[in-house]
XYZ file of C-alpha atoms in Angstrom:
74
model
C 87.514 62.735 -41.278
C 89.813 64.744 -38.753
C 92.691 65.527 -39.466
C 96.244 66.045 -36.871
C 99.153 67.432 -37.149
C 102.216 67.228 -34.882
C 104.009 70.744 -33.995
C 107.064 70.805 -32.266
C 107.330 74.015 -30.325
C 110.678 75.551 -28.107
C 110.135 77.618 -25.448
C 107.318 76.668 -23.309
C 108.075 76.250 -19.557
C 104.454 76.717 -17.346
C 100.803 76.989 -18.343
C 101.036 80.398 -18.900
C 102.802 79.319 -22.257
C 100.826 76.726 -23.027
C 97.905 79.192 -22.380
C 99.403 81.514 -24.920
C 100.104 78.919 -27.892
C 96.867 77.601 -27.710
C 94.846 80.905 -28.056
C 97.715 81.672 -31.127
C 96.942 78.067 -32.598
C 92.976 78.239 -32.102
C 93.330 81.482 -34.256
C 94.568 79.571 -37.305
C 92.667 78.878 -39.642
C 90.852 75.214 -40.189
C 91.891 74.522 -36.146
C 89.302 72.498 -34.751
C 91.198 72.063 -30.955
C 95.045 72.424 -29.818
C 96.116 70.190 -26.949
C 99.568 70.652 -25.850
C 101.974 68.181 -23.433
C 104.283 70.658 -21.770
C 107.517 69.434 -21.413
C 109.112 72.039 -19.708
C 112.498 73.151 -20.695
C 112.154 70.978 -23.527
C 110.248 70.858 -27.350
C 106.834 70.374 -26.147
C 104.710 68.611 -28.941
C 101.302 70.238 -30.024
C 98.694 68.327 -31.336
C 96.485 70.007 -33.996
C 92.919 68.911 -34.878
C 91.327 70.368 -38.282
C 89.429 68.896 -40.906
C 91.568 70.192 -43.888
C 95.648 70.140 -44.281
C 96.598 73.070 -42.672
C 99.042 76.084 -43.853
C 102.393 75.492 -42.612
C 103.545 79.217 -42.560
C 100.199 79.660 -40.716
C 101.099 77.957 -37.519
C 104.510 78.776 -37.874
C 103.524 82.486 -37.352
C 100.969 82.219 -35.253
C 103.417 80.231 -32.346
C 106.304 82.918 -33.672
C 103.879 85.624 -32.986
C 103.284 84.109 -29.426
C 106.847 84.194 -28.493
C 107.549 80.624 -29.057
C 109.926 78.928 -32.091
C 108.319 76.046 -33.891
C 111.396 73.133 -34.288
C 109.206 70.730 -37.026
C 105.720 69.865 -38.332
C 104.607 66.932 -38.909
């Protein structure tokens, strides 16, 4: 059964940064899909599909090393 996890992310403002989370997020390991609902200006939430828990520090790096600050998972 699928698992999805909840990532609040700072930063984003266009789908240029969306672009770039979800290539950093698809790199993770166990990611199965990344959708993302912009909310410009705001903490966008990022929806992550795997089938397995997934490692925290992980994502946290992988949106870190995208230029973006992750505010909570969930």
């Amino acid at each position: 059964m699928d698992r999805t996890t909840t990532v609040s992310v700072d930063g984003m403002t266009c789908g240029n940064c969306v672009k770039h989370v979800t290539e950093a997020l698809e790199g993770v390991p166990g990611v199965l899909s990344v959708s993302v609902e912009l909310r410009a200006g705001e903490t966008s939430p990022v929806t992550l599909v795997s089938n397995d828990s997934l490692d925290e520090a992980a994502i946290t790096a992988a949106v870190d090393d995208a230029g973006y600050a992750v505010v909570s998972i969930d």
